[in-house]
Each structure stands twice: as C-alpha cells, then as structure tokens.
C-alpha cells in the first residue's frame, strides 16, 4: 500500500517516437501539475538528501524559479562540462556571432 501511494505521486509519459531531449522535457513540464518539477536523466545517481535540500532551498527562496545542483564525476571531482551560465542577450549575441569561439 505504501509503494502504491508513493508511485501515485508521479506521472509517466511515453511518446511513440523519439522527439528529442528538449521537446520531451517541455512536454513533461506542460503535463506536470505539482508544485515542483524534476527533470532527471536516467543515468543519474542522486545522493540521499539531495531532493529534500533542493525543496528546502526553494521553500526558503520563494523568488527562485529553478535550482541546480553540483554535478560530480564518478571520481568525486566536479563535472565542469555540466556548468551552465545564465542566458542573457549578450551571451546569446556572442554565441550567435561566433565571438565565443574567438576568446
């Protein structure tokens, strides 16, 4: 009975074809009805208290629209390739114009 109530907290979605990562995530977000949305890749290993810490952060910082976590490699080192900056018109211009590749 406990596992049934736990599973009922989640919604599952299946597409008949591979629509791509971004589109599938957008579909899932539109279908979600909860207070929070979690987008998690299937190869992710999550620490024991990560979700509760994220929810605590969002509950404390009500003006936050999203939360990201530190991603680590299997050796415990920081996964630099996972670091993303906040998009701005200037960064979009630099990427579209090719300036990012020059410097």
PDB file of N, CA and C in Angstrom:
ATOM      1  N   UNK A   1       0.827  -1.195   0.000  1.00  0.00           N
ATOM      2  CA  UNK A   1       0.000   0.000   0.000  1.00  0.00           C
ATOM      3  C   UNK A   1       0.872   1.260   0.000  1.00  0.00           C
ATOM      4  N   UNK A   2       1.957   1.231   0.763  1.00  0.00           N
ATOM      5  CA  UNK A   2       2.858   2.388   0.815  1.00  0.00           C
ATOM      6  C   UNK A   2       3.491   2.660  -0.548  1.00  0.00           C
ATOM      7  N   UNK A   3       3.888   1.598  -1.266  1.00  0.00           N
ATOM      8  CA  UNK A   3       4.515   1.799  -2.573  1.00  0.00           C
ATOM      9  C   UNK A   3       3.515   2.325  -3.590  1.00  0.00           C
ATOM     10  N   UNK A   4       2.258   1.929  -3.486  1.00  0.00           N
ATOM     11  CA  UNK A   4       1.236   2.436  -4.404  1.00  0.00           C
ATOM     12  C   UNK A   4       1.026   3.925  -4.188  1.00  0.00           C
ATOM     13  N   UNK A   5       0.964   4.370  -2.947  1.00  0.00           N
ATOM     14  CA  UNK A   5       0.780   5.800  -2.692  1.00  0.00           C
ATOM     15  C   UNK A   5       2.006   6.587  -3.135  1.00  0.00           C
ATOM     16  N   UNK A   6       3.198   5.984  -3.031  1.00  0.00           N
ATOM     17  CA  UNK A   6       4.416   6.657  -3.489  1.00  0.00           C
ATOM     18  C   UNK A   6       4.405   6.805  -5.004  1.00  0.00           C
ATOM     19  N   UNK A   7       4.068   5.749  -5.718  1.00  0.00           N
ATOM     20  CA  UNK A   7       4.038   5.789  -7.183  1.00  0.00           C
ATOM     21  C   UNK A   7       2.973   6.752  -7.673  1.00  0.00           C
ATOM     22  N   UNK A   8       1.876   6.897  -6.954  1.00  0.00           N
ATOM     23  CA  UNK A   8       0.812   7.801  -7.391  1.00  0.00           C
ATOM     24  C   UNK A   8       1.245   9.266  -7.351  1.00  0.00           C
ATOM     25  N   UNK A   9       2.379   9.552  -6.730  1.00  0.00           N
ATOM     26  CA  UNK A   9       2.903  10.917  -6.720  1.00  0.00           C
ATOM     27  C   UNK A   9       3.528  11.296  -8.058  1.00  0.00           C
ATOM     28  N   UNK A  10       3.745  10.322  -8.933  1.00  0.00           N
ATOM     29  CA  UNK A  10       4.464  10.541 -10.180  1.00  0.00           C
ATOM     30  C   UNK A  10       3.556  10.338 -11.376  1.00  0.00           C
ATOM     31  N   UNK A  11       3.887  11.033 -12.463  1.00  0.00           N
ATOM     32  CA  UNK A  11       3.208  10.839 -13.739  1.00  0.00           C
ATOM     33  C   UNK A  11       4.226  10.302 -14.733  1.00  0.00           C
ATOM     34  N   UNK A  12       3.790   9.385 -15.565  1.00  0.00           N
ATOM     35  CA  UNK A  12       4.669   8.820 -16.579  1.00  0.00           C
ATOM     36  C   UNK A  12       4.122   9.174 -17.951  1.00  0.00           C
ATOM     37  N   UNK A  13       5.030   9.498 -18.879  1.00  0.00           N
ATOM     38  CA  UNK A  13       4.656   9.914 -20.215  1.00  0.00           C
ATOM     39  C   UNK A  13       5.486   9.111 -21.203  1.00  0.00           C
ATOM     40  N   UNK A  14       4.877   8.683 -22.293  1.00  0.00           N
ATOM     41  CA  UNK A  14       5.621   7.965 -23.331  1.00  0.00           C
ATOM     42  C   UNK A  14       5.233   8.532 -24.688  1.00  0.00           C
ATOM     43  N   UNK A  15       6.228   8.821 -25.504  1.00  0.00           N
ATOM     44  CA  UNK A  15       5.995   9.244 -26.879  1.00  0.00           C
ATOM     45  C   UNK A  15       6.115   8.026 -27.788  1.00  0.00           C
ATOM     46  N   UNK A  16       5.432   8.059 -28.920  1.00  0.00           N
ATOM     47  CA  UNK A  16       5.524   6.945 -29.868  1.00  0.00           C
ATOM     48  C   UNK A  16       6.793   7.009 -30.697  1.00  0.00           C
ATOM     49  N   UNK A  17       7.469   8.155 -30.667  1.00  0.00           N
ATOM     50  CA  UNK A  17       8.738   8.307 -31.385  1.00  0.00           C
ATOM     51  C   UNK A  17       9.665   9.184 -30.556  1.00  0.00           C
ATOM     52  N   UNK A  18      10.943   9.153 -30.888  1.00  0.00           N
ATOM     53  CA  UNK A  18      11.933   9.969 -30.188  1.00  0.00           C
ATOM     54  C   UNK A  18      11.789  11.414 -30.662  1.00  0.00           C
ATOM     55  N   UNK A  19      11.275  12.268 -29.793  1.00  0.00           N
ATOM     56  CA  UNK A  19      11.057  13.669 -30.159  1.00  0.00           C
ATOM     57  C   UNK A  19      12.224  14.557 -29.742  1.00  0.00           C
ATOM     58  N   UNK A  20      13.210  13.976 -29.086  1.00  0.00           N
ATOM     59  CA  UNK A  20      14.373  14.744 -28.650  1.00  0.00           C
ATOM     60  C   UNK A  20      14.258  15.157 -27.196  1.00  0.00           C
ATOM     61  N   UNK A  21      15.416  15.413 -26.623  1.00  0.00           N
ATOM     62  CA  UNK A  21      15.521  15.709 -25.194  1.00  0.00           C
ATOM     63  C   UNK A  21      14.736  16.959 -24.804  1.00  0.00           C
ATOM     64  N   UNK A  22      14.964  18.066 -25.499  1.00  0.00           N
ATOM     65  CA  UNK A  22      14.332  19.335 -25.126  1.00  0.00           C
ATOM     66  C   UNK A  22      12.813  19.272 -25.272  1.00  0.00           C
ATOM     67  N   UNK A  23      12.330  18.748 -26.397  1.00  0.00           N
ATOM     68  CA  UNK A  23      10.881  18.687 -26.616  1.00  0.00           C
ATOM     69  C   UNK A  23      10.208  17.772 -25.593  1.00  0.00           C
ATOM     70  N   UNK A  24      10.819  16.633 -25.297  1.00  0.00           N
ATOM     71  CA  UNK A  24      10.239  15.719 -24.310  1.00  0.00           C
ATOM     72  C   UNK A  24      10.173  16.374 -22.930  1.00  0.00           C
ATOM     73  N   UNK A  25      11.220  17.110 -22.567  1.00  0.00           N
ATOM     74  CA  UNK A  25      11.189  17.816 -21.281  1.00  0.00           C
ATOM     75  C   UNK A  25      10.097  18.874 -21.266  1.00  0.00           C
ATOM     76  N   UNK A  26       9.952  19.618 -22.355  1.00  0.00           N
ATOM     77  CA  UNK A  26       8.898  20.635 -22.423  1.00  0.00           C
ATOM     78  C   UNK A  26       7.512  20.000 -22.320  1.00  0.00           C
ATOM     79  N   UNK A  27       7.324  18.843 -22.965  1.00  0.00           N
ATOM     80  CA  UNK A  27       6.046  18.137 -22.852  1.00  0.00           C
ATOM     81  C   UNK A  27       5.778  17.744 -21.397  1.00  0.00           C
ATOM     82  N   UNK A  28       6.787  17.223 -20.746  1.00  0.00           N
ATOM     83  CA  UNK A  28       6.634  16.780 -19.357  1.00  0.00           C
ATOM     84  C   UNK A  28       6.306  17.949 -18.430  1.00  0.00           C
ATOM     85  N   UNK A  29       6.969  19.069 -18.635  1.00  0.00           N
ATOM     86  CA  UNK A  29       6.707  20.241 -17.791  1.00  0.00           C
ATOM     87  C   UNK A  29       5.268  20.717 -17.989  1.00  0.00           C
ATOM     88  N   UNK A  30       4.793  20.726 -19.245  1.00  0.00           N
ATOM     89  CA  UNK A  30       3.412  21.143 -19.505  1.00  0.00           C
ATOM     90  C   UNK A  30       2.400  20.210 -18.833  1.00  0.00           C
ATOM     91  N   UNK A  31       2.702  18.919 -18.787  1.00  0.00           N
ATOM     92  CA  UNK A  31       1.784  17.946 -18.196  1.00  0.00           C
ATOM     93  C   UNK A  31       1.841  17.912 -16.671  1.00  0.00           C
ATOM     94  N   UNK A  32       2.884  18.479 -16.117  1.00  0.00           N
ATOM     95  CA  UNK A  32       3.058  18.398 -14.662  1.00  0.00           C
ATOM     96  C   UNK A  32       2.013  19.255 -13.958  1.00  0.00           C
ATOM     97  N   UNK A  33       1.647  18.827 -12.777  1.00  0.00           N
ATOM     98  CA  UNK A  33       0.665  19.578 -12.011  1.00  0.00           C
ATOM     99  C   UNK A  33       1.116  19.850 -10.591  1.00  0.00           C
ATOM    100  N   UNK A  34       2.329  19.449 -10.277  1.00  0.00           N
ATOM    101  CA  UNK A  34       2.820  19.607  -8.919  1.00  0.00           C
ATOM    102  C   UNK A  34       3.408  20.978  -8.668  1.00  0.00           C
ATOM    103  N   UNK A  35       3.770  21.197  -7.436  1.00  0.00           N
ATOM    104  CA  UNK A  35       4.401  22.461  -7.054  1.00  0.00           C
ATOM    105  C   UNK A  35       5.806  22.567  -7.633  1.00  0.00           C
ATOM    106  N   UNK A  36       6.485  21.423  -7.758  1.00  0.00           N
ATOM    107  CA  UNK A  36       7.850  21.384  -8.287  1.00  0.00           C
ATOM    108  C   UNK A  36       7.920  20.391  -9.436  1.00  0.00           C
ATOM    109  N   UNK A  37       8.867  20.622 -10.342  1.00  0.00           N
ATOM    110  CA  UNK A  37       9.108  19.717 -11.464  1.00  0.00           C
ATOM    111  C   UNK A  37      10.562  19.276 -11.394  1.00  0.00           C
ATOM    112  N   UNK A  38      10.805  17.986 -11.519  1.00  0.00           N
ATOM    113  CA  UNK A  38      12.158  17.440 -11.523  1.00  0.00           C
ATOM    114  C   UNK A  38      12.439  16.838 -12.885  1.00  0.00           C
ATOM    115  N   UNK A  39      13.493  17.324 -13.537  1.00  0.00           N
ATOM    116  CA  UNK A  39      13.963  16.741 -14.791  1.00  0.00           C
ATOM    117  C   UNK A  39      15.253  16.003 -14.471  1.00  0.00           C
ATOM    118  N   UNK A  40      15.236  14.686 -14.627  1.00  0.00           N
ATOM    119  CA  UNK A  40      16.352  13.853 -14.197  1.00  0.00           C
ATOM    120  C   UNK A  40      16.687  12.845 -15.284  1.00  0.00           C
ATOM    121  N   UNK A  41      17.945  12.824 -15.701  1.00  0.00           N
ATOM    122  CA  UNK A  41      18.386  11.860 -16.708  1.00  0.00           C
ATOM    123  C   UNK A  41      18.438  10.458 -16.105  1.00  0.00           C
ATOM    124  N   UNK A  42      18.229   9.428 -16.930  1.00  0.00           N
ATOM    125  CA  UNK A  42      18.173   8.064 -16.403  1.00  0.00           C
ATOM    126  C   UNK A  42      19.500   7.538 -15.863  1.00  0.00           C
ATOM    127  N   UNK A  43      20.610   8.146 -16.225  1.00  0.00           N
ATOM    128  CA  UNK A  43      21.913   7.668 -15.751  1.00  0.00           C
ATOM    129  C   UNK A  43      22.401   8.426 -14.513  1.00  0.00           C
ATOM    130  N   UNK A  44      21.515   9.167 -13.882  1.00  0.00           N
ATOM    131  CA  UNK A  44      21.883   9.988 -12.737  1.00  0.00           C
ATOM    132  C   UNK A  44      21.836   9.189 -11.438  1.00  0.00           C
ATOM    133  N   UNK A  45      22.857   9.379 -10.619  1.00  0.00           N
ATOM    134  CA  UNK A  45      22.867   8.822  -9.269  1.00  0.00           C
ATOM    135  C   UNK A  45      22.680   9.998  -8.319  1.00  0.00           C
ATOM    136  N   UNK A  46      21.668   9.910  -7.479  1.00  0.00           N
ATOM    137  CA  UNK A  46      21.295  11.031  -6.618  1.00  0.00           C
ATOM    138  C   UNK A  46      21.626  10.699  -5.165  1.00  0.00           C
ATOM    139  N   UNK A  47      22.263  11.644  -4.485  1.00  0.00           N
ATOM    140  CA  UNK A  47      22.568  11.475  -3.066  1.00  0.00           C
ATOM    141  C   UNK A  47      21.304  11.418  -2.224  1.00  0.00           C
ATOM    142  N   UNK A  48      21.446  10.895  -1.032  1.00  0.00           N
ATOM    143  CA  UNK A  48      20.302  10.606  -0.167  1.00  0.00           C
ATOM    144  C   UNK A  48      19.449  11.831   0.162  1.00  0.00           C
ATOM    145  N   UNK A  49      20.067  12.970   0.420  1.00  0.00           N
ATOM    146  CA  UNK A  49      19.295  14.137   0.864  1.00  0.00           C
ATOM    147  C   UNK A  49      19.190  15.242  -0.186  1.00  0.00           C
ATOM    148  N   UNK A  50      19.540  14.940  -1.415  1.00  0.00           N
ATOM    149  CA  UNK A  50      19.578  15.978  -2.458  1.00  0.00           C
ATOM    150  C   UNK A  50      18.202  16.595  -2.696  1.00  0.00           C
ATOM    151  N   UNK A  51      17.184  15.767  -2.859  1.00  0.00           N
ATOM    152  CA  UNK A  51      15.853  16.304  -3.162  1.00  0.00           C
ATOM    153  C   UNK A  51      15.304  17.132  -2.010  1.00  0.00           C
ATOM    154  N   UNK A  52      15.466  16.653  -0.794  1.00  0.00           N
ATOM    155  CA  UNK A  52      14.947  17.419   0.347  1.00  0.00           C
ATOM    156  C   UNK A  52      15.687  18.743   0.491  1.00  0.00           C
ATOM    157  N   UNK A  53      16.982  18.755   0.193  1.00  0.00           N
ATOM    158  CA  UNK A  53      17.736  20.012   0.264  1.00  0.00           C
ATOM    159  C   UNK A  53      17.288  20.980  -0.825  1.00  0.00           C
ATOM    160  N   UNK A  54      16.997  20.470  -2.009  1.00  0.00           N
ATOM    161  CA  UNK A  54      16.507  21.333  -3.093  1.00  0.00           C
ATOM    162  C   UNK A  54      15.148  21.931  -2.741  1.00  0.00           C
ATOM    163  N   UNK A  55      14.248  21.112  -2.231  1.00  0.00           N
ATOM    164  CA  UNK A  55      12.918  21.603  -1.843  1.00  0.00           C
ATOM    165  C   UNK A  55      13.039  22.614  -0.709  1.00  0.00           C
ATOM    166  N   UNK A  56      13.898  22.337   0.263  1.00  0.00           N
ATOM    167  CA  UNK A  56      14.113  23.299   1.352  1.00  0.00           C
ATOM    168  C   UNK A  56      14.601  24.635   0.807  1.00  0.00           C
ATOM    169  N   UNK A  57      15.526  24.589  -0.169  1.00  0.00           N
ATOM    170  CA  UNK A  57      16.034  25.821  -0.772  1.00  0.00           C
ATOM    171  C   UNK A  57      14.903  26.580  -1.455  1.00  0.00           C
ATOM    172  N   UNK A  58      14.106  25.875  -2.259  1.00  0.00           N
ATOM    173  CA  UNK A  58      13.014  26.536  -2.974  1.00  0.00           C
ATOM    174  C   UNK A  58      11.959  27.083  -2.020  1.00  0.00           C
ATOM    175  N   UNK A  59      11.689  26.363  -0.950  1.00  0.00           N
ATOM    176  CA  UNK A  59      10.724  26.859   0.041  1.00  0.00           C
ATOM    177  C   UNK A  59      11.239  28.109   0.745  1.00  0.00           C
ATOM    178  N   UNK A  60      12.545  28.187   0.945  1.00  0.00           N
ATOM    179  CA  UNK A  60      13.159  29.334   1.625  1.00  0.00           C
ATOM    180  C   UNK A  60      13.322  30.523   0.688  1.00  0.00           C
ATOM    181  N   UNK A  61      13.603  30.263  -0.578  1.00  0.00           N
ATOM    182  CA  UNK A  61      13.827  31.313  -1.579  1.00  0.00           C
ATOM    183  C   UNK A  61      12.653  31.313  -2.562  1.00  0.00           C
ATOM    184  N   UNK A  62      11.536  31.859  -2.135  1.00  0.00           N
ATOM    185  CA  UNK A  62      10.304  31.786  -2.926  1.00  0.00           C
ATOM    186  C   UNK A  62      10.397  32.536  -4.253  1.00  0.00           C
ATOM    187  N   UNK A  63      11.406  33.403  -4.402  1.00  0.00           N
ATOM    188  CA  UNK A  63      11.574  34.126  -5.661  1.00  0.00           C
ATOM    189  C   UNK A  63      12.389  33.323  -6.672  1.00  0.00           C
ATOM    190  N   UNK A  64      12.907  32.163  -6.288  1.00  0.00           N
ATOM    191  CA  UNK A  64      13.697  31.326  -7.197  1.00  0.00           C
ATOM    192  C   UNK A  64      12.770  30.594  -8.162  1.00  0.00           C
ATOM    193  N   UNK A  65      13.161  30.550  -9.421  1.00  0.00           N
ATOM    194  CA  UNK A  65      12.378  29.841 -10.428  1.00  0.00           C
ATOM    195  C   UNK A  65      12.922  28.471 -10.745  1.00  0.00           C
ATOM    196  N   UNK A  66      14.157  28.218 -10.342  1.00  0.00           N
ATOM    197  CA  UNK A  66      14.791  26.925 -10.622  1.00  0.00           C
ATOM    198  C   UNK A  66      15.935  26.721  -9.645  1.00  0.00           C
ATOM    199  N   UNK A  67      16.358  25.481  -9.531  1.00  0.00           N
ATOM    200  CA  UNK A  67      17.516  25.162  -8.701  1.00  0.00           C
ATOM    201  C   UNK A  67      18.360  24.136  -9.456  1.00  0.00           C
ATOM    202  N   UNK A  68      19.648  24.324  -9.395  1.00  0.00           N
ATOM    203  CA  UNK A  68      20.579  23.372  -9.989  1.00  0.00           C
ATOM    204  C   UNK A  68      21.491  22.839  -8.901  1.00  0.00           C
ATOM    205  N   UNK A  69      22.079  21.712  -9.151  1.00  0.00           N
ATOM    206  CA  UNK A  69      22.942  21.091  -8.148  1.00  0.00           C
ATOM    207  C   UNK A  69      24.340  20.899  -8.722  1.00  0.00           C
ATOM    208  N   UNK A  70      25.297  20.714  -7.822  1.00  0.00           N
ATOM    209  CA  UNK A  70      26.666  20.431  -8.243  1.00  0.00           C
ATOM    210  C   UNK A  70      26.703  19.009  -8.794  1.00  0.00           C
ATOM    211  N   UNK A  71      27.216  18.879  -9.999  1.00  0.00           N
ATOM    212  CA  UNK A  71      27.322  17.557 -10.604  1.00  0.00           C
ATOM    213  C   UNK A  71      28.755  17.064 -10.474  1.00  0.00           C
ATOM    214  N   UNK A  72      28.892  15.830 -10.004  1.00  0.00           N
ATOM    215  CA  UNK A  72      30.207  15.255  -9.765  1.00  0.00           C
ATOM    216  C   UNK A  72      30.456  14.077 -10.697  1.00  0.00           C
ATOM    217  N   UNK A  73      31.719  13.876 -11.033  1.00  0.00           N
ATOM    218  CA  UNK A  73      32.118  12.705 -11.808  1.00  0.00           C
ATOM    219  C   UNK A  73      32.223  11.506 -10.870  1.00  0.00           C
ATOM    220  N   UNK A  74      32.412  10.332 -11.440  1.00  0.00           N
ATOM    221  CA  UNK A  74      32.476   9.119 -10.622  1.00  0.00           C
ATOM    222  C   UNK A  74      33.654   9.127  -9.655  1.00  0.00           C
ATOM    223  N   UNK A  75      34.691   9.928  -9.955  1.00  0.00           N
ATOM    224  CA  UNK A  75      35.846  10.008  -9.046  1.00  0.00           C
ATOM    225  C   UNK A  75      35.656  11.069  -7.957  1.00  0.00           C
ATOM    226  N   UNK A  76      34.497  11.726  -7.939  1.00  0.00           N
ATOM    227  CA  UNK A  76      34.205  12.731  -6.925  1.00  0.00           C
ATOM    228  C   UNK A  76      34.559  14.147  -7.325  1.00  0.00           C
ATOM    229  N   UNK A  77      35.230  14.317  -8.464  1.00  0.00           N
ATOM    230  CA  UNK A  77      35.587  15.652  -8.939  1.00  0.00           C
ATOM    231  C   UNK A  77      34.407  16.359  -9.587  1.00  0.00           C
ATOM    232  N   UNK A  78      34.470  17.681  -9.605  1.00  0.00           N
ATOM    233  CA  UNK A  78      33.399  18.493 -10.194  1.00  0.00           C
ATOM    234  C   UNK A  78      33.343  18.276 -11.702  1.00  0.00           C
ATOM    235  N   UNK A  79      32.164  18.107 -12.247  1.00  0.00           N
ATOM    236  CA  UNK A  79      31.960  17.921 -13.683  1.00  0.00           C
ATOM    237  C   UNK A  79      31.823  19.292 -14.343  1.00  0.00           C
ATOM    238  N   UNK A  80      32.955  19.856 -14.765  1.00  0.00           N
ATOM    239  CA  UNK A  80      32.958  21.206 -15.340  1.00  0.00           C
ATOM    240  C   UNK A  80      32.072  21.317 -16.576  1.00  0.00           C
ATOM    241  N   UNK A  81      31.942  20.246 -17.329  1.00  0.00           N
ATOM    242  CA  UNK A  81      31.119  20.306 -18.541  1.00  0.00           C
ATOM    243  C   UNK A  81      29.637  20.501 -18.225  1.00  0.00           C
ATOM    244  N   UNK A  82      29.248  20.312 -16.972  1.00  0.00           N
ATOM    245  CA  UNK A  82      27.849  20.497 -16.591  1.00  0.00           C
ATOM    246  C   UNK A  82      27.541  21.936 -16.203  1.00  0.00           C
ATOM    247  N   UNK A  83      28.548  22.761 -16.094  1.00  0.00           N
ATOM    248  CA  UNK A  83      28.356  24.155 -15.665  1.00  0.00           C
ATOM    249  C   UNK A  83      27.714  24.963 -16.785  1.00  0.00           C
ATOM    250  N   UNK A  84      26.674  25.652 -16.454  1.00  0.00           N
ATOM    251  CA  UNK A  84      25.981  26.492 -17.430  1.00  0.00           C
ATOM    252  C   UNK A  84      25.826  27.889 -16.849  1.00  0.00           C
ATOM    253  N   UNK A  85      25.925  28.881 -17.714  1.00  0.00           N
ATOM    254  CA  UNK A  85      25.708  30.247 -17.288  1.00  0.00           C
ATOM    255  C   UNK A  85      24.254  30.644 -17.486  1.00  0.00           C
ATOM    256  N   UNK A  86      23.869  31.707 -16.848  1.00  0.00           N
ATOM    257  CA  UNK A  86      22.522  32.235 -17.014  1.00  0.00           C
ATOM    258  C   UNK A  86      22.465  32.942 -18.364  1.00  0.00           C
ATOM    259  N   UNK A  87      21.519  32.569 -19.231  1.00  0.00           N
ATOM    260  CA  UNK A  87      21.462  33.193 -20.552  1.00  0.00           C
ATOM    261  C   UNK A  87      21.080  34.673 -20.468  1.00  0.00           C
ATOM    262  N   UNK A  88      21.775  35.475 -21.242  1.00  0.00           N
ATOM    263  CA  UNK A  88      21.485  36.906 -21.343  1.00  0.00           C
ATOM    264  C   UNK A  88      21.505  37.278 -22.817  1.00  0.00           C
ATOM    265  N   UNK A  89      20.967  38.432 -23.186  1.00  0.00           N
ATOM    266  CA  UNK A  89      21.063  38.858 -24.584  1.00  0.00           C
ATOM    267  C   UNK A  89      22.520  38.950 -25.055  1.00  0.00           C
ATOM    268  N   UNK A  90      23.427  39.374 -24.162  1.00  0.00           N
ATOM    269  CA  UNK A  90      24.833  39.495 -24.548  1.00  0.00           C
ATOM    270  C   UNK A  90      25.450  38.129 -24.843  1.00  0.00           C
ATOM    271  N   UNK A  91      25.190  37.134 -23.977  1.00  0.00           N
ATOM    272  CA  UNK A  91      25.760  35.812 -24.239  1.00  0.00           C
ATOM    273  C   UNK A  91      25.160  35.202 -25.502  1.00  0.00           C
ATOM    274  N   UNK A  92      23.882  35.444 -25.751  1.00  0.00           N
ATOM    275  CA  UNK A  92      23.265  34.958 -26.986  1.00  0.00           C
ATOM    276  C   UNK A  92      23.934  35.596 -28.195  1.00  0.00           C
ATOM    277  N   UNK A  93      24.188  36.898 -28.136  1.00  0.00           N
ATOM    278  CA  UNK A  93      24.868  37.588 -29.230  1.00  0.00           C
ATOM    279  C   UNK A  93      26.255  37.001 -29.468  1.00  0.00           C
ATOM    280  N   UNK A  94      27.001  36.786 -28.385  1.00  0.00           N
ATOM    281  CA  UNK A  94      28.363  36.245 -28.511  1.00  0.00           C
ATOM    282  C   UNK A  94      28.358  34.862 -29.141  1.00  0.00           C
ATOM    283  N   UNK A  95      27.409  34.027 -28.757  1.00  0.00           N
ATOM    284  CA  UNK A  95      27.336  32.679 -29.327  1.00  0.00           C
ATOM    285  C   UNK A  95      26.914  32.718 -30.787  1.00  0.00           C
ATOM    286  N   UNK A  96      25.904  33.535 -31.103  1.00  0.00           N
ATOM    287  CA  UNK A  96      25.395  33.585 -32.475  1.00  0.00           C
ATOM    288  C   UNK A  96      26.376  34.246 -33.429  1.00  0.00           C
ATOM    289  N   UNK A  97      27.153  35.200 -32.941  1.00  0.00           N
ATOM    290  CA  UNK A  97      28.093  35.912 -33.809  1.00  0.00           C
ATOM    291  C   UNK A  97      29.424  35.192 -33.952  1.00  0.00           C
ATOM    292  N   UNK A  98      29.670  34.200 -33.110  1.00  0.00           N
ATOM    293  CA  UNK A  98      30.944  33.492 -33.162  1.00  0.00           C
ATOM    294  C   UNK A  98      32.012  34.086 -32.265  1.00  0.00           C
ATOM    295  N   UNK A  99      31.694  35.155 -31.536  1.00  0.00           N
ATOM    296  CA  UNK A  99      32.681  35.776 -30.646  1.00  0.00           C
ATOM    297  C   UNK A  99      33.174  34.812 -29.568  1.00  0.00           C
ATOM    298  N   UNK A 100      32.299  33.923 -29.122  1.00  0.00           N
ATOM    299  CA  UNK A 100      32.689  32.972 -28.068  1.00  0.00           C
ATOM    300  C   UNK A 100      33.843  32.086 -28.517  1.00  0.00           C
ATOM    301  N   UNK A 101      33.876  31.751 -29.790  1.00  0.00           N
ATOM    302  CA  UNK A 101      34.930  30.867 -30.298  1.00  0.00           C
ATOM    303  C   UNK A 101      36.257  31.594 -30.454  1.00  0.00           C
ATOM    304  N   UNK A 102      36.213  32.916 -30.522  1.00  0.00           N
ATOM    305  CA  UNK A 102      37.444  33.699 -30.698  1.00  0.00           C
ATOM    306  C   UNK A 102      38.206  33.871 -29.394  1.00  0.00           C
ATOM    307  N   UNK A 103      37.508  33.816 -28.276  1.00  0.00           N
ATOM    308  CA  UNK A 103      38.163  34.112 -26.996  1.00  0.00           C
ATOM    309  C   UNK A 103      38.022  32.983 -26.029  1.00  0.00           C
TER     310      UNK A 103
END
